[in-house]
Short mmCIF file of C-alpha atoms in Angstrom, two decimals:
data_model
loop_
_atom_site.label_atom_id
_atom_site.label_comp_id
_atom_site.label_asym_id
_atom_site.label_seq_id
_atom_site.Cartn_x
_atom_site.Cartn_y
_atom_site.Cartn_z
CA MET A 1 0.00 0.00 0.00
CA LYS A 2 1.25 3.44 -0.91
CA LYS A 3 1.21 5.59 2.17
CA LEU A 4 2.07 9.23 2.19
CA ALA A 5 3.74 10.55 5.28
CA PHE A 6 1.78 13.74 5.65
CA SER A 7 3.96 16.36 7.26
CA LEU A 8 2.58 19.18 9.32
CA THR A 9 4.43 21.69 7.16
CA ALA A 10 2.76 20.43 4.02
CA LEU A 11 -0.59 20.68 5.72
CA LEU A 12 -0.03 24.20 6.84
CA ALA A 13 0.95 25.21 3.34
CA PHE A 14 -2.21 23.61 2.07
CA GLY A 15 -4.34 24.85 4.92
CA SER A 16 -4.87 28.27 6.37
CA ILE A 17 -3.21 29.90 9.30
CA ALA A 18 -6.55 30.18 11.07
CA ALA A 19 -6.58 26.88 12.90
CA LEU A 20 -3.04 26.92 14.26
CA ALA A 21 -4.22 27.12 17.82
CA ALA A 22 -6.40 24.02 17.59
CA GLU A 23 -5.20 21.40 20.05
CA ALA A 24 -5.75 17.71 19.44
CA PRO A 25 -8.44 16.36 21.74
CA LYS A 26 -7.40 14.23 24.70
CA SER A 27 -7.67 10.44 24.66
CA VAL A 28 -10.95 9.12 25.98
CA LYS A 29 -11.82 5.92 27.81
CA ILE A 30 -15.24 4.91 29.08
CA ASP A 31 -16.65 1.72 30.59
CA LEU A 32 -18.69 -0.28 28.08
CA SER A 33 -18.45 -3.57 29.95
CA ASN A 34 -22.05 -3.67 31.20
CA PRO A 35 -23.62 -6.60 29.31
CA GLY A 36 -27.14 -5.32 30.04
CA PRO A 37 -30.09 -7.52 30.92
CA TYR A 38 -30.68 -11.09 29.74
CA PHE A 39 -33.99 -12.85 29.17
CA THR A 40 -35.72 -14.13 32.28
CA GLY A 41 -38.44 -16.54 33.23
CA ASP A 42 -39.57 -19.97 32.09
CA GLY A 43 -38.12 -21.18 28.82
CA SER A 44 -35.46 -18.47 28.58
CA ASP A 45 -32.46 -20.84 28.36
CA ALA A 46 -32.53 -21.25 24.58
CA ILE A 47 -32.89 -17.54 23.84
CA ASN A 48 -30.16 -16.62 26.31
CA ALA A 49 -27.84 -19.20 24.77
CA ASN A 50 -28.40 -18.04 21.18
CA CYS A 51 -29.58 -14.47 21.18
CA THR A 52 -27.41 -12.46 23.57
CA ALA A 53 -24.00 -12.57 21.89
CA CYS A 54 -24.59 -9.38 19.92
CA HIS A 55 -27.14 -7.43 21.94
CA SER A 56 -28.74 -7.21 25.37
CA ALA A 57 -32.37 -8.21 25.75
CA GLU A 58 -34.11 -4.81 26.01
CA MET A 59 -34.54 -4.08 22.32
CA VAL A 60 -35.92 -7.54 21.64
CA LEU A 61 -38.40 -7.19 24.50
CA ALA A 62 -39.38 -3.68 23.37
CA GLN A 63 -40.71 -5.00 20.05
CA PRO A 64 -44.44 -4.72 19.37
CA ALA A 65 -46.47 -7.88 19.85
CA LEU A 66 -45.66 -10.04 16.82
CA SER A 67 -47.13 -13.19 15.34
CA ARG A 68 -45.34 -16.53 15.69
CA ALA A 69 -44.47 -16.31 11.98
CA ALA A 70 -43.00 -12.84 12.44
CA TRP A 71 -40.85 -14.05 15.36
CA GLN A 72 -39.74 -17.04 13.29
CA ALA A 73 -38.77 -14.56 10.55
CA GLU A 74 -36.83 -12.40 13.04
CA VAL A 75 -34.77 -15.43 14.09
CA GLY A 76 -34.16 -16.23 10.41
CA LYS A 77 -33.12 -12.61 9.77
CA MET A 78 -30.56 -12.75 12.60
CA MET A 79 -29.02 -15.87 11.09
CA LYS A 80 -29.08 -14.81 7.45
CA VAL A 81 -28.38 -11.10 7.67
CA TYR A 82 -26.21 -10.75 10.78
CA LYS A 83 -24.70 -14.26 10.68
CA ALA A 84 -25.93 -15.23 14.14
CA SER A 85 -24.87 -18.79 14.90
CA VAL A 86 -28.06 -20.29 16.24
CA ASP A 87 -28.46 -23.95 17.17
CA GLU A 88 -31.21 -25.19 14.79
CA GLN A 89 -32.60 -27.38 17.58
CA ASP A 90 -33.16 -24.33 19.78
CA ILE A 91 -35.22 -22.37 17.27
CA PRO A 92 -38.64 -23.75 18.34
CA ALA A 93 -37.91 -22.91 21.98
CA ILE A 94 -36.77 -19.40 21.03
CA VAL A 95 -39.90 -18.74 18.97
CA GLU A 96 -42.00 -20.22 21.75
CA TYR A 97 -40.47 -17.89 24.34
CA LEU A 98 -40.87 -14.80 22.16
CA SER A 99 -44.47 -15.70 21.29
CA LYS A 100 -45.17 -16.08 24.98
CA VAL A 101 -43.64 -12.79 26.14
CA ARG A 102 -44.18 -10.65 23.01
CA GLY A 103 -46.72 -12.57 20.95
CA ASN A 104 -49.97 -11.29 19.51
CA GLY A 105 -51.78 -14.60 19.82
CA SER A 106 -51.49 -15.54 16.14
CA MET B 1 -52.30 38.15 38.98
CA TYR B 2 -54.13 35.24 40.45
CA SER B 3 -54.91 33.68 37.08
CA LEU B 4 -51.32 34.10 35.92
CA ASN B 5 -49.97 32.29 38.94
CA ARG B 6 -52.62 29.69 38.69
CA ARG B 7 -51.81 29.11 35.04
CA ARG B 8 -48.15 28.71 35.83
CA PHE B 9 -49.01 26.27 38.53
CA LEU B 10 -51.18 24.18 36.25
CA LEU B 11 -48.61 24.00 33.48
CA THR B 12 -45.82 23.26 35.88
CA ALA B 13 -47.78 20.71 37.81
CA SER B 14 -48.64 18.80 34.67
CA ALA B 15 -45.10 19.11 33.41
CA ALA B 16 -43.81 17.57 36.61
CA ALA B 17 -45.56 14.34 35.77
CA THR B 18 -43.70 13.74 32.55
CA LEU B 19 -40.90 16.22 32.03
CA PRO B 20 -37.51 14.57 32.47
CA LYS B 21 -36.07 17.89 33.65
CA LEU B 22 -37.22 16.51 36.98
CA ALA B 23 -35.92 13.08 36.08
CA ARG B 24 -33.53 12.92 38.99
CA ALA B 25 -36.20 11.23 41.02
CA GLN B 26 -37.80 9.54 38.04
CA SER B 27 -36.53 6.14 37.00
CA SER B 28 -38.67 5.32 33.96
CA ILE B 29 -40.70 6.89 31.17
CA ASP B 30 -43.63 5.73 29.07
CA LEU B 31 -43.27 6.80 25.44
CA GLY B 32 -47.00 6.24 24.89
CA LEU B 33 -46.62 4.05 21.81
CA PRO B 34 -49.72 2.66 20.07
CA GLY B 35 -50.26 -0.86 21.36
CA GLY B 36 -48.12 -0.10 24.39
CA ASN B 37 -44.78 -1.60 25.47
CA GLY B 38 -43.12 1.82 25.47
CA VAL B 39 -41.91 1.93 29.08
CA HIS B 40 -38.14 2.34 29.45
CA THR B 41 -35.83 3.00 32.36
CA LEU B 42 -33.81 6.21 32.37
CA THR B 43 -30.03 6.22 32.45
CA LYS B 44 -28.12 6.89 35.66
CA ALA B 45 -25.21 9.33 35.79
CA GLY B 46 -21.96 7.70 34.66
CA GLU B 47 -23.68 4.62 33.27
CA PHE B 48 -22.68 5.43 29.67
CA GLY B 49 -19.42 7.35 29.86
CA GLN B 50 -19.92 11.02 29.15
CA LYS B 51 -23.70 10.73 28.72
CA SER B 52 -25.95 12.26 31.34
CA GLU B 53 -28.56 10.73 33.57
CA GLY B 54 -32.20 10.80 32.47
CA LEU B 55 -31.77 9.53 28.90
CA ILE B 56 -34.23 6.92 27.70
CA LEU B 57 -32.49 3.54 27.83
CA GLN B 58 -33.56 1.60 24.74
CA ARG B 59 -30.68 -0.88 24.82
CA THR B 60 -27.54 -1.28 26.96
CA ARG B 61 -25.47 -3.27 24.42
CA ALA B 62 -25.00 -2.00 21.73
CA PRO B 63 -26.08 1.31 23.29
CA LEU B 64 -29.30 2.93 22.12
CA LEU B 65 -30.12 6.03 24.18
CA GLU B 66 -32.95 8.42 23.39
CA THR B 67 -33.15 12.13 24.22
CA PRO B 68 -36.30 13.09 26.16
CA MET B 69 -38.48 15.77 24.48
CA SER B 70 -37.97 18.18 27.40
CA VAL B 71 -34.30 18.57 26.43
CA PHE B 72 -35.36 20.13 23.13
CA ASP B 73 -37.24 22.78 25.11
CA GLU B 74 -34.00 24.04 26.63
CA GLY B 75 -32.58 25.43 23.37
CA VAL B 76 -31.99 24.67 19.71
CA PHE B 77 -28.59 23.07 20.34
CA THR B 78 -28.81 19.67 22.01
CA PRO B 79 -26.19 19.35 24.78
CA ASN B 80 -23.53 16.72 24.02
CA ASP B 81 -24.21 14.75 27.19
CA LYS B 82 -27.92 14.49 26.28
CA PHE B 83 -27.50 13.83 22.57
CA TYR B 84 -29.05 10.49 21.55
CA VAL B 85 -26.83 7.46 20.91
CA ARG B 86 -27.24 4.75 18.31
CA TRP B 87 -24.95 1.84 17.37
CA HIS B 88 -25.64 -1.27 15.32
CA TRP B 89 -22.80 -3.50 16.50
CA ALA B 90 -21.62 -3.83 20.09
CA ASP B 91 -17.90 -4.13 19.31
CA ILE B 92 -17.19 -0.44 19.97
CA PRO B 93 -13.72 0.56 21.23
CA ASP B 94 -14.11 1.77 24.81
CA SER B 95 -11.13 4.07 24.34
CA VAL B 96 -9.44 6.02 21.58
CA ASP B 97 -5.83 7.19 21.80
CA ALA B 98 -5.91 10.70 20.40
CA GLU B 99 -2.19 10.69 19.53
CA ALA B 100 -2.15 7.32 17.78
CA PHE B 101 -5.43 7.75 15.88
CA ARG B 102 -5.19 8.14 12.09
CA LEU B 103 -7.79 8.94 9.45
CA THR B 104 -7.02 7.29 6.12
CA VAL B 105 -8.14 8.66 2.74
CA ARG B 106 -7.43 6.11 0.05
CA GLY B 107 -8.74 4.13 -2.91
CA HIS B 108 -9.27 5.72 -6.31
CA THR B 109 -7.03 8.65 -5.44
CA GLY B 110 -3.66 9.99 -6.52
CA LYS B 111 -2.22 9.39 -3.09
CA THR B 112 -3.13 7.89 0.24
CA LEU B 113 -3.43 10.20 3.22
CA SER B 114 -2.93 9.14 6.81
CA LEU B 115 -3.84 12.06 9.03
CA SER B 116 -3.37 12.52 12.75
CA LEU B 117 -5.94 14.56 14.65
CA ARG B 118 -3.40 17.36 14.98
CA GLU B 119 -2.86 17.42 11.23
CA LEU B 120 -6.57 17.36 10.55
CA MET B 121 -7.16 20.23 12.93
CA ALA B 122 -4.58 22.33 11.15
CA LEU B 123 -6.65 22.26 7.96
CA PRO B 124 -9.10 25.05 7.08
CA ARG B 125 -11.92 24.89 9.56
CA PHE B 126 -15.55 24.47 8.59
CA GLU B 127 -18.55 24.84 10.86
CA ILE B 128 -22.24 24.15 10.34
CA ALA B 129 -25.35 23.67 12.47
CA ALA B 130 -27.20 20.52 11.45
CA VAL B 131 -29.80 18.11 12.76
CA ASN B 132 -28.68 14.52 13.14
CA GLN B 133 -31.76 12.30 13.04
CA CYS B 134 -31.93 8.51 13.01
CA SER B 135 -33.71 7.10 9.92
CA GLY B 136 -36.01 5.26 12.33
CA ASN B 137 -36.72 8.15 14.70
CA SER B 138 -40.33 7.82 15.93
CA ARG B 139 -40.63 4.25 14.61
CA GLY B 140 -42.57 3.33 17.76
CA PHE B 141 -45.45 5.51 16.58
CA PHE B 142 -45.95 3.63 13.32
CA ALA B 143 -49.40 2.06 13.02
CA PRO B 144 -49.45 -0.79 12.30
CA ARG B 145 -46.28 -1.18 14.37
CA VAL B 146 -43.10 -2.50 12.74
CA PRO B 147 -40.01 -4.26 14.18
CA GLY B 148 -36.80 -2.31 14.80
CA GLY B 149 -35.61 0.23 17.35
CA GLU B 150 -38.87 1.34 18.97
CA TRP B 151 -37.91 5.00 19.35
CA GLY B 152 -40.16 7.78 20.50
CA ASN B 153 -39.38 11.20 18.96
CA GLY B 154 -35.97 11.64 20.58
CA ALA B 155 -33.59 9.85 18.20
CA MET B 156 -32.51 13.26 16.93
CA GLY B 157 -30.44 16.22 18.01
CA ASN B 158 -29.01 19.45 16.67
CA ALA B 159 -25.39 20.51 17.09
CA ARG B 160 -22.91 22.97 15.72
CA TRP B 161 -20.32 20.73 14.06
CA THR B 162 -16.72 21.83 13.65
CA GLY B 163 -14.19 20.13 11.45
CA VAL B 164 -12.97 20.05 7.86
CA ARG B 165 -14.79 19.85 4.56
CA LEU B 166 -14.68 16.39 3.04
CA LYS B 167 -14.05 18.14 -0.27
CA ASP B 168 -10.76 19.52 1.01
CA LEU B 169 -9.58 16.06 2.08
CA LEU B 170 -10.59 14.51 -1.22
CA ASP B 171 -8.96 17.29 -3.23
CA HIS B 172 -5.77 16.81 -1.33
CA ALA B 173 -5.75 13.06 -1.90
CA GLY B 174 -6.51 13.77 -5.57
CA VAL B 175 -9.64 11.98 -6.77
CA LYS B 176 -8.93 10.12 -10.01
CA PRO B 177 -11.22 10.33 -13.03
CA GLY B 178 -13.86 7.62 -12.94
CA ALA B 179 -14.53 7.91 -9.19
CA ARG B 180 -18.17 7.02 -8.44
CA GLN B 181 -18.70 6.87 -4.69
CA VAL B 182 -16.94 7.52 -1.42
CA ARG B 183 -17.28 4.95 1.34
CA PHE B 184 -16.96 5.64 5.06
CA ASN B 185 -15.97 3.17 7.78
CA GLY B 186 -15.50 3.56 11.52
CA LEU B 187 -13.70 1.73 14.32
CA ASP B 188 -16.75 -0.31 15.37
CA GLN B 189 -16.79 -3.98 14.32
CA PRO B 190 -19.41 -6.70 13.87
CA THR B 191 -19.82 -9.11 16.77
CA SER B 192 -20.02 -12.15 14.50
CA PRO B 193 -17.11 -13.25 12.29
CA ASP B 194 -19.00 -12.87 8.99
CA GLY B 195 -21.38 -10.13 10.09
CA PRO B 196 -21.48 -7.11 7.75
CA ASP B 197 -19.17 -4.29 8.92
CA PHE B 198 -21.12 -1.04 9.15
CA MET B 199 -20.14 1.21 6.23
CA LYS B 200 -22.01 3.86 4.23
CA SER B 201 -21.34 5.62 0.93
CA LEU B 202 -22.18 8.86 -0.82
CA THR B 203 -21.86 9.71 -4.50
CA ILE B 204 -18.65 11.51 -5.37
CA ASP B 205 -20.57 14.70 -6.22
CA HIS B 206 -22.37 14.70 -2.89
CA ALA B 207 -19.11 14.01 -1.06
CA ARG B 208 -17.56 17.04 -2.78
CA ASP B 209 -20.49 19.45 -2.31
CA GLY B 210 -18.57 21.56 0.22
CA GLU B 211 -21.05 20.91 3.05
CA VAL B 212 -20.39 17.26 3.84
CA MET B 213 -17.66 17.37 6.48
CA VAL B 214 -15.56 15.42 8.95
CA ALA B 215 -16.30 16.78 12.43
CA TYR B 216 -13.91 16.71 15.39
CA ALA B 217 -16.14 18.81 17.62
CA MET B 218 -19.82 19.23 18.38
CA ASN B 219 -21.08 22.30 20.16
CA GLY B 220 -17.49 23.43 20.60
CA ARG B 221 -16.32 20.31 22.45
CA PRO B 222 -14.77 17.00 21.33
CA LEU B 223 -17.45 14.43 20.45
CA PRO B 224 -18.50 12.15 23.31
CA LEU B 225 -17.11 8.67 22.60
CA LEU B 226 -20.62 7.30 22.06
CA ASN B 227 -21.34 10.02 19.49
CA GLY B 228 -18.28 9.00 17.50
CA PHE B 229 -15.10 10.34 19.13
CA PRO B 230 -12.75 11.39 17.67
CA LEU B 231 -14.31 11.97 14.22
CA ARG B 232 -17.67 11.55 12.58
CA LEU B 233 -18.99 12.30 9.14
CA VAL B 234 -21.61 15.07 8.98
CA VAL B 235 -24.04 14.97 6.06
CA PRO B 236 -26.27 18.02 6.48
CA GLY B 237 -29.91 17.37 5.61
CA TRP B 238 -29.49 13.60 5.34
CA TYR B 239 -30.44 10.89 7.83
CA ALA B 240 -27.90 9.92 10.48
CA THR B 241 -27.22 6.49 8.99
CA TYR B 242 -24.71 8.28 6.73
CA TRP B 243 -23.02 10.14 9.59
CA VAL B 244 -20.47 7.39 10.24
CA LYS B 245 -19.07 7.52 13.79
CA MET B 246 -15.45 6.92 14.90
CA LEU B 247 -14.65 7.56 11.25
CA ASN B 248 -11.15 6.29 10.44
CA ASP B 249 -11.35 5.22 6.80
CA ILE B 250 -12.50 7.08 3.70
CA GLU B 251 -12.29 5.08 0.49
CA VAL B 252 -12.93 6.49 -2.98
CA LEU B 253 -14.59 3.83 -5.15
CA ASP B 254 -14.63 3.58 -8.93
CA LYS B 255 -17.81 1.52 -8.75
CA GLU B 256 -21.12 1.38 -6.92
CA ASP B 257 -20.81 0.27 -3.27
CA GLU B 258 -22.33 -3.19 -2.93
CA ASN B 259 -21.94 -3.52 0.84
CA PHE B 260 -24.96 -4.76 2.84
CA TRP B 261 -25.69 -1.42 4.55
CA MET B 262 -26.00 0.32 1.17
CA LYS B 263 -27.35 -2.39 -1.10
CA THR B 264 -29.83 -4.16 1.20
CA ALA B 265 -30.46 -2.23 4.40
CA TYR B 266 -31.88 1.28 4.81
CA LYS B 267 -34.18 1.12 1.79
CA ILE B 268 -37.35 3.22 1.47
CA PRO B 269 -40.29 3.15 -0.96
CA ASP B 270 -39.36 5.24 -4.00
CA ARG B 271 -42.21 7.66 -3.36
CA SER B 272 -42.92 11.10 -2.01
CA PHE B 273 -42.56 10.94 1.81
CA ALA B 274 -41.49 7.26 1.45
CA THR B 275 -45.03 6.15 2.07
CA MET B 276 -47.06 3.07 1.10
CA ARG B 277 -50.04 1.08 2.35
CA PRO B 278 -49.29 -1.84 4.67
CA ASP B 279 -50.96 -4.27 2.22
CA GLU B 280 -48.97 -3.14 -0.85
CA LYS B 281 -46.44 -5.53 -2.35
CA ASP B 282 -43.36 -5.10 -4.56
CA VAL B 283 -43.08 -1.37 -4.12
CA PRO B 284 -39.80 -0.20 -5.74
CA VAL B 285 -37.22 0.88 -3.17
CA VAL B 286 -34.22 3.23 -3.11
CA PRO B 287 -31.59 4.04 -0.46
CA ILE B 288 -32.81 6.44 2.22
CA SER B 289 -31.39 9.93 1.79
CA ARG B 290 -32.71 13.41 2.60
CA MET B 291 -34.81 14.29 5.64
CA LEU B 292 -38.37 15.61 5.73
CA PRO B 293 -39.81 18.61 7.61
CA ARG B 294 -40.87 18.07 11.23
CA SER B 295 -41.93 20.18 14.19
CA PHE B 296 -42.72 19.57 17.85
CA ILE B 297 -44.23 21.35 20.83
CA THR B 298 -41.61 21.10 23.55
CA ASN B 299 -43.12 22.94 26.54
CA ILE B 300 -46.56 21.30 26.77
CA PRO B 301 -46.56 17.52 27.18
CA ALA B 302 -49.60 15.52 26.10
CA GLN B 303 -52.43 15.43 28.67
CA SER B 304 -51.30 18.70 30.26
CA ARG B 305 -53.92 20.66 32.18
CA ILE B 306 -54.02 24.25 30.97
CA ALA B 307 -56.05 27.17 32.34
CA ALA B 308 -58.98 27.99 30.02
CA THR B 309 -59.53 31.60 28.85
CA ALA B 310 -56.05 32.71 29.99
CA PRO B 311 -53.15 33.45 27.62
CA VAL B 312 -50.56 30.67 27.30
CA LYS B 313 -47.35 30.43 25.29
CA ALA B 314 -46.55 27.35 23.24
CA ARG B 315 -43.05 26.84 21.93
CA GLY B 316 -41.00 24.20 20.30
CA ILE B 317 -38.61 23.28 17.54
CA ALA B 318 -38.93 22.81 13.80
CA PHE B 319 -36.59 21.73 11.05
CA GLY B 320 -37.00 21.65 7.30
CA GLY B 321 -35.19 18.38 6.57
CA ASP B 322 -32.71 19.10 3.81
CA SER B 323 -33.82 22.70 3.44
CA GLY B 324 -34.62 25.59 5.76
CA VAL B 325 -37.78 26.32 7.72
CA LYS B 326 -40.08 28.61 5.74
CA GLU B 327 -43.03 28.71 8.10
CA VAL B 328 -44.40 27.09 11.24
CA ASP B 329 -48.13 27.10 11.95
CA PHE B 330 -49.87 26.35 15.21
CA SER B 331 -53.44 25.22 15.85
CA THR B 332 -55.50 24.91 19.01
CA ASP B 333 -58.54 23.30 17.38
CA ASP B 334 -57.13 20.06 16.00
CA GLY B 335 -56.01 21.67 12.74
CA LYS B 336 -59.28 23.36 11.72
CA SER B 337 -57.64 26.78 11.88
CA TRP B 338 -53.99 27.81 12.00
CA GLN B 339 -51.98 30.79 13.21
CA THR B 340 -48.47 31.59 12.01
CA ALA B 341 -45.90 31.01 14.73
CA LYS B 342 -43.08 33.43 15.44
CA LEU B 343 -39.71 32.00 14.39
CA GLY B 344 -36.54 32.30 16.48
CA LYS B 345 -33.03 33.07 15.25
CA ASP B 346 -31.89 31.26 12.12
CA GLU B 347 -28.77 29.32 13.18
CA GLY B 348 -28.40 27.65 9.77
CA THR B 349 -30.46 25.95 7.10
CA TYR B 350 -30.07 22.44 8.49
CA GLY B 351 -30.55 23.12 12.20
CA PHE B 352 -33.46 23.28 14.62
CA ARG B 353 -35.42 26.53 14.57
CA ARG B 354 -37.25 27.77 17.63
CA TRP B 355 -40.92 28.73 17.19
CA GLU B 356 -43.40 30.36 19.56
CA ALA B 357 -47.15 31.03 19.56
CA ASP B 358 -49.49 32.71 22.04
CA PHE B 359 -52.91 31.20 22.49
CA THR B 360 -55.96 31.17 24.72
CA LEU B 361 -58.18 28.12 24.94
CA PRO B 362 -61.82 29.21 24.61
CA GLY B 363 -63.26 27.14 27.42
CA PRO B 364 -62.84 24.08 29.62
CA GLY B 365 -62.67 20.62 28.14
CA ALA B 366 -60.50 18.60 25.76
CA HIS B 367 -58.50 20.42 23.07
CA THR B 368 -55.90 19.28 20.56
CA LEU B 369 -52.87 21.42 19.85
CA LYS B 370 -51.05 20.93 16.56
CA VAL B 371 -47.90 22.26 14.94
CA ARG B 372 -46.74 21.99 11.36
CA CYS B 373 -43.62 23.01 9.49
CA THR B 374 -43.32 24.01 5.84
CA ASN B 375 -39.78 23.98 4.49
CA THR B 376 -38.22 26.28 1.91
CA ARG B 377 -38.80 23.64 -0.76
CA GLY B 378 -42.52 24.07 -0.05
CA GLU B 379 -42.96 20.64 1.56
CA THR B 380 -45.34 20.49 4.54
CA GLN B 381 -45.80 17.81 7.19
CA PRO B 382 -48.83 15.76 6.18
CA ASP B 383 -52.11 15.33 8.12
CA GLN B 384 -51.80 11.56 7.91
CA PRO B 385 -48.57 9.84 8.92
CA ASN B 386 -46.44 8.21 6.25
CA TRP B 387 -45.89 4.45 6.63
CA ASN B 388 -43.37 1.89 5.39
CA PRO B 389 -42.39 -1.54 6.72
CA SER B 390 -38.98 -0.45 8.05
CA GLY B 391 -40.36 2.45 10.06
CA TYR B 392 -38.26 5.13 8.38
CA MET B 393 -38.72 8.88 7.80
CA ARG B 394 -41.75 9.56 9.94
CA SER B 395 -43.27 12.96 9.22
CA VAL B 396 -46.76 13.96 10.32
CA ILE B 397 -48.42 16.96 11.94
CA GLU B 398 -47.94 16.17 15.63
CA ALA B 399 -51.03 16.37 17.83
CA THR B 400 -50.92 17.18 21.55
CA PRO B 401 -54.15 16.51 23.44
CA VAL B 402 -54.62 18.81 26.44
CA GLU B 403 -57.30 19.50 29.02
CA ALA B 404 -58.44 23.08 29.67
CA VAL B 405 -59.67 23.66 33.19
#
């Protein structure tokens, strides 16, 4: 790869004198280690095992009430689109759990 | 005198119930979504780095934090610590070394640039006020409801962005003939080995329009880490999906970007206001792009009790989308009649604009307040909400039911 060492002098020639005083911002570190909540209650083992690697549970539980088919499609979307590795055998239990806690009865 | 005090009391008392200005003691908020399920806890101080307490916690990992409507009442610039937060993938660096960081400009260019923050900040400075709004802001209000981030109206904010024009960077790298698009990538990574890395692209002409910029500061301060420290792309007038955070790689392409986040995700019906009927099939789609006009009442929450037959002031914010605010109208009778609102200072075409209107409710009972914005393109918020299956680009005349007593 061709990389150009970009010297400050070259930049100043190219740039204006206006921003000379600008100081580079300081390094930042924050704590992002909180994993957030998991799924709770009866039948939550399968969904916790397969569905919490990429995101905490809140957004899933904040979904509108969806049909069983729509939940099945969500699981499929996670696998196909985001490459979630989901144990095929766990899918019925995952859909069952979601239909129980956020189902619309159909 | 009595009625004035009484009016203040009523407005304040009702505000206390819902306004997160008093959120210190409040631990949750109900966004009032159709069909329910809109209750969220509020963040605690220090829970998300530089972000304040009282934000609406939509998701801990990857963080999704919403700004409560009351914050927009405080001024047209959204404070950095209250600015909403939105990430797709949870692999976000928890620290950035300001000395070691480099922004690369490469691809279909004469040379490759590798710029330190110091070098970047020595370039000609550009500043613009612009609204950053999530494509799915207000998705929770879609009816019928759709899956996704179930935001209320607070996945937006306005800031004064400081940085350098993208055009200047591209000119310096020397864009070669035949360049088609420019692709932007940040330091965040997918949390699955083959998951699609989040990247977005603009056409070369858009990238060189002299307004698209790389920002190292918002509201005069370095970006909070969760808003993209140390650099983020700013695309005035366009949805935030293009405003790539922790931007460290700019690649000029000589072909159309085929990556998932451009080719498949973030598609809207190819129609005015991106709208369709829920039962329609095979509607042609295009990538989401420019924003639509919106306006909100920020000082009177829904269900407020207001003194009848006494003068009251309504105020709020409006923005034109990808053009300025031409006019804001206010109604106290559910949109049957309108009065022109007074506009506040113009801080820039793409920013929030303050509006204000004086009104007196004719008598006790239920009333519906409404506000609507017309932009300088002549587009007006519609009476009926737009709808699409991804929950993007909501724009509708907002209604605030109140009770006059």
